């Protein structure tokens, strides 16, 4: 490794470590954060939303999926995209998985695409088994050290702060809603239905 690459590698390692610390280990929610004027509000159900004119797009969310294919979330522009941060080790993730699989099937014809972001599974095997056990038919980006979670969401936006986290992108590819807790099908529909109906 050259001297010019060593500081960059150390900085990246530090950023990833700090980012991993900010994600609580399978919590039941958290406080909205990011500092400054975030332009989002939290309703009583724990869902943060952003008005249409104030939404921002995530940074690049692309990489290898659990099944070894390449995926770029930006390719789904024009669809409502549900991003679900999960891990096979996470109890609330297991509790919500069947609901996500069900709603993904029910909303596919309405222009909705689900994408998982699997994190902190150091090997793919347990994550692949999780998807099989819970009937998850949509792709998941494999992000074992949280690189996508740290770099994929702008500071002050609807960024993931716990596992599980669900973030919904509108048809323009901008972050519109977020939940920092486990969701059932009813909670997921509360996030999705207004965005499906948006013109």
XYZ file of N, CA and C in Angstrom:
597
model
N 0.850 -1.180 0.000
C 0.000 0.000 0.000
C 0.890 1.236 0.000
N 0.630 2.164 -0.891
C 1.430 3.379 -0.957
C 1.081 4.300 0.197
N 1.996 5.262 0.458
C 1.756 6.200 1.558
C 0.511 7.038 1.317
N 0.228 7.407 0.059
C -0.948 8.234 -0.215
C -2.245 7.460 0.007
N -2.206 6.137 -0.166
C -3.413 5.337 0.040
C -3.609 4.993 1.513
N -2.547 4.924 2.279
C -2.657 4.538 3.682
C -3.554 5.486 4.474
N -3.385 6.827 4.370
C -4.272 7.705 5.130
C -5.730 7.570 4.695
N -5.963 7.388 3.393
C -7.352 7.240 2.925
C -7.974 5.955 3.470
N -7.208 4.885 3.483
C -7.715 3.610 4.009
C -8.016 3.728 5.499
N -7.133 4.416 6.232
C -7.357 4.613 7.667
C -8.596 5.457 7.914
N -8.779 6.495 7.094
C -9.950 7.359 7.236
C -11.232 6.581 6.952
N -11.234 5.770 5.901
C -12.409 4.978 5.564
C -12.739 4.006 6.694
N -11.714 3.346 7.234
C -11.917 2.410 8.330
C -12.533 3.121 9.528
N -12.034 4.313 9.833
C -12.563 5.095 10.945
C -14.016 5.485 10.710
N -14.321 5.951 9.490
C -15.697 6.343 9.173
C -16.658 5.176 9.295
N -16.247 4.015 8.814
C -17.098 2.838 8.891
C -17.315 2.443 10.349
N -16.250 2.499 11.150
C -16.371 2.156 12.567
C -17.308 3.115 13.293
N -17.166 4.407 13.023
C -18.036 5.405 13.645
C -19.476 5.184 13.205
N -19.673 4.923 11.919
C -21.015 4.672 11.405
C -21.644 3.454 12.042
N -20.859 2.406 12.228
C -21.385 1.195 12.843
C -21.816 1.460 14.274
N -21.099 2.339 14.974
C -21.458 2.673 16.343
C -22.757 3.457 16.423
N -23.068 4.237 15.378
C -24.296 5.029 15.410
C -25.529 4.177 15.172
N -25.376 2.991 14.621
C -26.512 2.107 14.412
C -26.700 1.253 15.656
N -27.822 1.419 16.329
C -28.042 0.612 17.520
C -28.248 -0.834 17.108
N -27.917 -1.718 17.993
C -28.011 -3.143 17.684
C -29.443 -3.609 17.835
N -30.178 -3.553 16.733
C -31.506 -4.122 16.694
C -32.422 -3.462 17.698
N -32.531 -2.145 17.636
C -33.344 -1.400 18.583
C -34.793 -1.317 18.168
N -35.586 -0.667 19.039
C -37.010 -0.507 18.750
C -37.318 0.906 18.305
N -36.339 1.576 17.803
C -36.547 2.933 17.306
C -35.456 3.836 17.809
N -35.537 5.097 17.510
C -34.528 6.038 17.951
C -34.996 7.439 17.675
N -34.170 8.381 17.997
C -34.510 9.779 17.772
C -34.069 10.206 16.394
N -34.852 11.082 15.811
C -34.455 11.652 14.535
C -33.219 12.492 14.759
N -32.330 12.515 13.794
C -31.116 13.266 14.013
C -30.510 13.767 12.740
N -29.283 14.215 12.838
C -28.573 14.706 11.681
C -28.222 16.169 11.817
N -28.835 16.841 12.771
C -28.499 18.237 13.022
C -29.073 19.182 12.003
N -29.250 20.416 12.396
C -29.703 21.444 11.467
C -31.172 21.306 11.135
N -31.596 21.957 10.061
C -32.970 21.923 9.611
C -33.175 20.687 8.759
N -33.761 19.657 9.359
C -33.883 18.374 8.680
C -35.070 18.299 7.733
N -36.047 19.200 7.880
C -37.232 19.229 7.018
C -38.119 18.004 7.141
N -37.982 17.215 8.230
C -38.903 16.105 8.382
C -39.567 16.142 9.742
N -40.734 15.513 9.802
C -41.509 15.469 11.037
C -41.819 14.021 11.367
N -41.984 13.739 12.656
C -42.320 12.400 13.109
C -43.763 12.396 13.576
N -44.555 11.460 13.033
C -45.935 11.367 13.505
C -45.997 10.450 14.709
N -47.182 10.273 15.272
C -47.311 9.476 16.487
C -46.989 8.005 16.281
N -46.999 7.536 15.043
C -46.655 6.145 14.773
C -45.167 5.922 14.607
N -44.357 6.947 14.822
C -42.917 6.815 14.701
C -42.406 6.834 13.278
N -43.218 7.354 12.355
C -42.801 7.431 10.955
C -42.436 8.876 10.632
N -41.188 9.085 10.212
C -40.727 10.403 9.777
C -41.118 10.592 8.322
N -41.623 11.783 7.980
C -41.978 12.068 6.593
C -41.415 13.420 6.185
N -41.219 13.584 4.888
C -40.720 14.838 4.333
C -41.695 15.283 3.246
N -42.058 16.576 3.270
C -42.938 17.127 2.234
C -42.276 16.987 0.866
N -43.086 16.828 -0.154
C -42.586 16.535 -1.500
C -41.499 17.502 -1.986
N -41.671 18.799 -1.800
C -40.709 19.775 -2.295
C -39.412 19.860 -1.510
N -39.327 19.168 -0.364
C -38.137 19.267 0.494
C -37.337 17.972 0.579
N -37.699 16.998 -0.216
C -37.023 15.693 -0.179
C -35.674 15.739 -0.886
N -34.766 14.894 -0.419
C -33.455 14.762 -1.062
C -33.234 13.301 -1.450
N -32.412 13.104 -2.441
C -32.072 11.754 -2.884
C -30.953 11.195 -2.013
N -30.913 9.876 -1.838
C -29.757 9.289 -1.174
C -28.538 9.412 -2.076
N -27.379 9.186 -1.498
C -26.167 9.065 -2.308
C -26.238 7.723 -3.043
N -25.177 7.347 -3.703
C -25.168 6.098 -4.477
C -25.368 4.892 -3.553
N -26.385 4.105 -3.881
C -26.669 2.863 -3.166
C -26.581 1.732 -4.185
N -25.410 1.177 -4.319
C -25.176 0.152 -5.336
C -24.127 -0.822 -4.836
N -24.189 -2.028 -5.367
C -23.192 -3.025 -4.996
C -23.686 -4.420 -5.308
N -23.083 -5.377 -4.645
C -23.401 -6.778 -4.868
C -24.552 -7.214 -3.979
N -25.460 -7.998 -4.546
C -26.566 -8.542 -3.772
C -26.150 -9.861 -3.123
N -27.013 -10.356 -2.249
C -26.717 -11.622 -1.587
C -26.551 -12.765 -2.578
N -27.238 -12.667 -3.734
C -27.091 -13.732 -4.738
C -26.000 -13.446 -5.763
N -25.139 -12.451 -5.472
C -23.959 -12.210 -6.304
C -24.168 -11.345 -7.522
N -25.354 -10.750 -7.689
C -25.601 -9.862 -8.821
C -25.283 -8.424 -8.434
N -25.172 -7.557 -9.436
C -24.959 -6.134 -9.187
C -26.310 -5.425 -9.208
N -26.500 -4.485 -8.269
C -27.752 -3.747 -8.175
C -27.449 -2.294 -7.858
N -28.135 -1.381 -8.524
C -28.053 0.044 -8.259
C -29.472 0.539 -8.028
N -29.746 1.047 -6.835
C -31.089 1.514 -6.484
C -31.565 2.606 -7.448
N -30.648 3.398 -7.977
C -31.013 4.468 -8.913
C -31.708 3.929 -10.164
N -31.488 2.660 -10.498
C -32.131 2.055 -11.661
C -33.644 1.901 -11.483
N -34.125 2.044 -10.258
C -35.554 1.892 -9.975
C -36.297 3.231 -9.975
N -35.638 4.291 -10.430
C -36.308 5.586 -10.500
C -37.569 5.432 -11.339
N -38.666 6.048 -10.886
C -39.960 5.869 -11.524
C -40.849 4.925 -10.726
N -40.236 4.191 -9.799
C -40.975 3.317 -8.885
C -40.859 3.871 -7.473
N -41.789 3.492 -6.615
C -41.651 3.732 -5.183
C -40.734 2.624 -4.676
N -39.670 2.977 -3.973
C -38.691 1.985 -3.519
C -38.688 1.908 -1.995
N -38.846 0.702 -1.488
C -38.786 0.448 -0.052
C -37.410 -0.133 0.253
N -36.618 0.601 1.032
C -35.303 0.135 1.468
C -35.440 -0.373 2.902
N -35.092 -1.625 3.131
C -35.191 -2.194 4.471
C -33.813 -2.658 4.931
N -33.306 -2.019 5.989
C -32.018 -2.387 6.579
C -32.277 -3.513 7.577
N -31.588 -4.640 7.389
C -31.855 -5.804 8.224
C -30.608 -6.654 8.406
N -30.673 -7.564 9.367
C -29.625 -8.557 9.591
C -30.265 -9.856 10.036
N -29.677 -10.971 9.691
C -30.257 -12.264 10.063
C -30.208 -12.492 11.573
N -29.333 -11.775 12.264
C -29.126 -11.883 13.702
C -30.149 -11.054 14.495
N -30.993 -10.277 13.815
C -31.856 -9.272 14.431
C -33.267 -9.802 14.658
N -33.693 -9.899 15.920
C -35.024 -10.393 16.265
C -36.157 -9.607 15.617
N -36.191 -8.269 15.746
C -37.253 -7.503 15.088
C -37.248 -7.655 13.564
N -36.088 -7.895 12.975
C -36.018 -8.122 11.519
C -36.732 -9.417 11.160
N -36.558 -10.441 11.997
C -37.260 -11.710 11.764
C -38.765 -11.514 11.914
N -39.165 -10.711 12.912
C -40.590 -10.492 13.171
C -41.279 -9.768 12.015
N -40.579 -8.871 11.338
C -41.218 -8.098 10.268
C -41.058 -8.720 8.878
N -40.179 -9.697 8.731
C -39.816 -10.222 7.406
C -41.001 -10.765 6.625
N -41.897 -11.528 7.263
C -43.033 -12.091 6.521
C -43.981 -10.989 6.049
N -44.116 -9.920 6.835
C -44.954 -8.789 6.426
C -44.360 -8.092 5.194
N -43.051 -7.925 5.207
C -42.386 -7.274 4.069
C -42.521 -8.129 2.807
N -42.343 -9.429 2.951
C -42.484 -10.324 1.796
C -43.906 -10.251 1.235
N -44.895 -10.219 2.120
C -46.303 -10.160 1.708
C -46.622 -8.847 0.999
N -46.240 -7.714 1.599
C -46.557 -6.412 1.015
C -45.780 -6.201 -0.287
N -44.569 -6.731 -0.366
C -43.794 -6.625 -1.615
C -44.547 -7.289 -2.768
N -45.135 -8.457 -2.517
C -45.904 -9.150 -3.558
C -47.168 -8.376 -3.909
N -47.856 -7.859 -2.881
C -49.135 -7.157 -3.088
C -48.985 -5.836 -3.840
N -47.838 -5.196 -3.717
C -47.663 -3.854 -4.293
C -46.803 -3.831 -5.553
N -46.284 -4.955 -5.953
C -45.402 -5.003 -7.122
C -46.075 -4.425 -8.368
N -47.339 -4.776 -8.588
C -48.056 -4.297 -9.766
C -48.452 -2.824 -9.666
N -48.223 -2.219 -8.492
C -48.520 -0.797 -8.309
C -47.259 0.057 -8.461
N -46.186 -0.562 -8.962
C -44.950 0.181 -9.188
C -44.083 0.342 -7.953
N -44.108 -0.665 -7.078
C -43.299 -0.628 -5.852
C -42.206 -1.688 -5.948
N -40.982 -1.303 -5.606
C -39.839 -2.220 -5.606
C -39.236 -2.242 -4.203
N -39.119 -3.409 -3.619
C -38.464 -3.574 -2.324
C -37.000 -3.932 -2.551
N -36.114 -3.373 -1.731
C -34.691 -3.697 -1.753
C -34.219 -3.771 -0.305
N -33.645 -4.891 0.062
C -33.060 -5.015 1.388
C -31.626 -4.508 1.383
N -31.176 -4.071 2.553
C -29.754 -3.786 2.758
C -29.344 -4.635 3.962
N -28.704 -5.766 3.673
C -28.285 -6.682 4.724
C -26.982 -6.192 5.322
N -26.956 -6.038 6.652
C -25.754 -5.514 7.297
C -25.352 -6.355 8.503
N -24.065 -6.318 8.788
C -23.453 -6.970 9.941
C -23.608 -8.484 9.957
N -23.918 -9.069 8.806
C -23.789 -10.519 8.631
C -22.427 -10.719 7.980
N -21.474 -11.276 8.707
C -20.109 -11.384 8.189
C -19.974 -12.413 7.070
N -20.955 -13.297 6.947
C -20.996 -14.256 5.843
C -22.396 -14.224 5.248
N -22.491 -14.539 3.964
C -23.783 -14.487 3.278
C -24.720 -15.629 3.675
N -24.171 -16.764 4.073
C -24.979 -17.962 4.352
C -26.183 -17.720 5.252
N -25.992 -17.150 6.455
C -27.143 -16.925 7.336
C -28.177 -15.971 6.736
N -27.727 -14.973 5.987
C -28.648 -14.018 5.366
C -29.460 -14.683 4.256
N -28.820 -15.522 3.465
C -29.521 -16.245 2.395
C -30.551 -17.202 3.002
N -30.173 -17.876 4.097
C -31.102 -18.779 4.783
C -32.288 -17.999 5.352
N -32.036 -16.816 5.886
C -33.090 -15.932 6.411
C -34.108 -15.631 5.315
N -33.619 -15.213 4.140
C -34.521 -14.872 3.041
C -35.365 -16.080 2.619
N -34.749 -17.239 2.588
C -35.473 -18.459 2.216
C -36.533 -18.798 3.265
N -36.149 -18.736 4.535
C -37.064 -19.086 5.627
C -38.293 -18.184 5.676
N -38.124 -16.908 5.354
C -39.224 -15.948 5.469
C -39.863 -15.590 4.129
N -39.476 -16.275 3.057
C -40.101 -16.071 1.761
C -39.818 -14.713 1.144
N -38.643 -14.157 1.444
C -38.273 -12.847 0.901
C -37.833 -13.036 -0.555
N -38.610 -12.480 -1.483
C -38.340 -12.685 -2.895
C -37.671 -11.518 -3.592
N -37.438 -10.432 -2.887
C -36.799 -9.258 -3.485
C -35.301 -9.255 -3.150
N -34.495 -8.507 -3.909
C -33.041 -8.531 -3.703
C -32.598 -7.748 -2.470
N -31.457 -8.140 -1.941
C -30.835 -7.408 -0.838
C -29.377 -7.125 -1.167
N -28.987 -5.866 -1.039
C -27.578 -5.505 -1.148
C -26.850 -6.068 0.071
N -25.652 -6.587 -0.147
C -24.856 -7.152 0.938
C -23.880 -6.092 1.434
N -24.055 -5.659 2.672
C -23.285 -4.553 3.252
C -22.767 -4.948 4.641
N -21.863 -5.933 4.708
C -21.480 -6.500 6.000
C -20.848 -5.521 6.973
N -20.111 -4.509 6.490
C -19.464 -3.575 7.420
C -20.147 -2.208 7.457
N -21.293 -2.077 6.830
C -22.061 -0.837 6.911
C -21.570 0.292 6.033
N -20.813 -0.034 4.998
C -20.270 1.003 4.105
C -21.385 1.781 3.396
N -22.397 1.057 2.900
C -23.525 1.727 2.239
C -24.307 2.574 3.230
N -24.453 2.082 4.450
C -25.210 2.820 5.460
C -24.505 4.116 5.850
N -23.191 4.096 5.892
C -22.413 5.288 6.248
C -22.366 6.286 5.091
N -22.118 5.776 3.886
C -21.901 6.668 2.735
C -23.145 6.911 1.884
N -24.184 6.106 2.048
C -25.328 6.158 1.157
C -26.384 7.204 1.469
N -26.302 7.800 2.649
C -27.357 8.716 3.070
C -26.747 10.032 3.545
N -27.176 11.157 2.959
C -26.610 12.448 3.364
C -26.902 12.771 4.828
N -25.974 13.440 5.459
C -26.145 13.886 6.846
C -27.372 14.792 6.929
N -28.172 14.600 7.965
C -29.361 15.413 8.152
C -30.567 14.931 7.376
N -30.421 13.816 6.670
C -31.531 13.272 5.886
C -32.210 12.167 6.685
N -33.127 11.475 6.049
C -33.784 10.320 6.670
C -32.833 9.127 6.609
N -31.740 9.207 7.340
C -30.729 8.161 7.284
C -31.044 7.040 8.283
N -30.548 5.827 8.026
C -30.783 4.728 8.962
C -29.998 4.949 10.251
N -30.655 4.720 11.384
C -29.993 4.901 12.677
C -30.119 3.687 13.572
N -30.783 2.664 13.105
C -30.941 1.437 13.873
C -31.220 0.292 12.906
N -31.200 -0.909 13.438
C -31.546 -2.081 12.649
C -32.710 -2.757 13.378
N -33.872 -2.869 12.761
C -34.197 -2.523 11.386
C -34.511 -1.035 11.206
N -34.323 -0.557 9.995
C -34.790 0.760 9.545
C -35.428 0.549 8.180
N -36.523 1.253 7.934
C -37.168 1.214 6.626
C -37.247 2.632 6.089
N -36.757 2.838 4.881
C -36.783 4.141 4.215
C -37.499 3.954 2.881
N -38.450 4.847 2.581
C -39.194 4.751 1.331
C -38.823 5.927 0.433
N -38.435 5.609 -0.792
C -38.114 6.616 -1.799
C -39.331 6.828 -2.688
N -39.592 8.094 -3.041
C -40.692 8.381 -3.952
C -40.287 8.018 -5.384
N -41.168 8.264 -6.326
C -40.907 7.860 -7.714
C -39.777 8.662 -8.362
N -39.400 9.781 -7.743
C -38.263 10.571 -8.231
C -36.943 10.114 -7.602
N -37.013 9.093 -6.773
C -35.808 8.567 -6.131
C -35.382 9.352 -4.908
N -36.321 10.103 -4.310
C -36.001 10.930 -3.135
C -36.618 10.329 -1.873
N -35.914 10.540 -0.747
C -36.351 9.965 0.525
C -37.588 10.691 1.046
N -38.671 9.929 1.230
C -39.955 10.512 1.607
C -40.424 10.095 2.995
N -40.049 8.907 3.458
C -40.525 8.414 4.748
C -39.503 7.452 5.345
N -39.533 7.383 6.695
C -38.599 6.486 7.392
C -39.227 5.996 8.692
N -38.973 4.743 9.003
C -39.330 4.173 10.292
C -38.083 3.537 10.893
N -37.851 3.810 12.171
C -36.689 3.251 12.864
C -37.076 2.085 13.764
N -38.187 1.460 13.444
C -38.650 0.349 14.273
C -39.222 -0.760 13.404
N -39.477 -1.889 14.045
C -40.108 -3.030 13.380
C -41.490 -2.627 12.876
N -41.832 -3.067 11.668
C -43.128 -2.750 11.077
C -43.905 -4.022 10.750
N -45.229 -3.941 10.930
C -46.085 -5.000 10.404
C -46.652 -4.516 9.067
N -47.550 -5.288 8.461
C -48.067 -4.893 7.157
C -48.855 -3.593 7.225
N -49.572 -3.353 8.331
C -50.349 -2.120 8.469
C -49.434 -0.896 8.547
N -48.374 -0.988 9.346
C -47.422 0.121 9.457
C -46.714 0.395 8.143
N -46.375 -0.666 7.450
C -45.709 -0.533 6.151
C -46.637 0.131 5.134
N -47.906 -0.244 5.154
C -48.881 0.368 4.238
C -49.085 1.851 4.537
N -49.013 2.233 5.813
C -49.154 3.653 6.176
C -48.044 4.486 5.551
N -46.871 3.901 5.419
C -45.754 4.594 4.779
C -45.917 4.604 3.263
N -46.350 3.473 2.727
C -46.363 3.274 1.275
C -47.547 3.887 0.528
N -48.736 3.717 1.062
C -49.940 4.098 0.323
C -49.956 5.552 -0.137
N -49.558 6.531 0.726
C -49.547 7.919 0.246
C -48.573 8.131 -0.919
N -47.469 7.393 -0.929
C -46.472 7.556 -1.992
C -46.899 6.843 -3.269
N -47.613 5.744 -3.134
C -48.171 5.066 -4.309
C -49.177 5.998 -4.991
N -49.947 6.731 -4.167
C -51.000 7.603 -4.686
C -50.473 8.937 -5.233
N -49.233 9.295 -4.889
C -48.680 10.586 -5.321
C -48.596 10.700 -6.836
N -48.889 11.885 -7.343
C -48.776 12.152 -8.783
C -47.521 12.957 -9.054
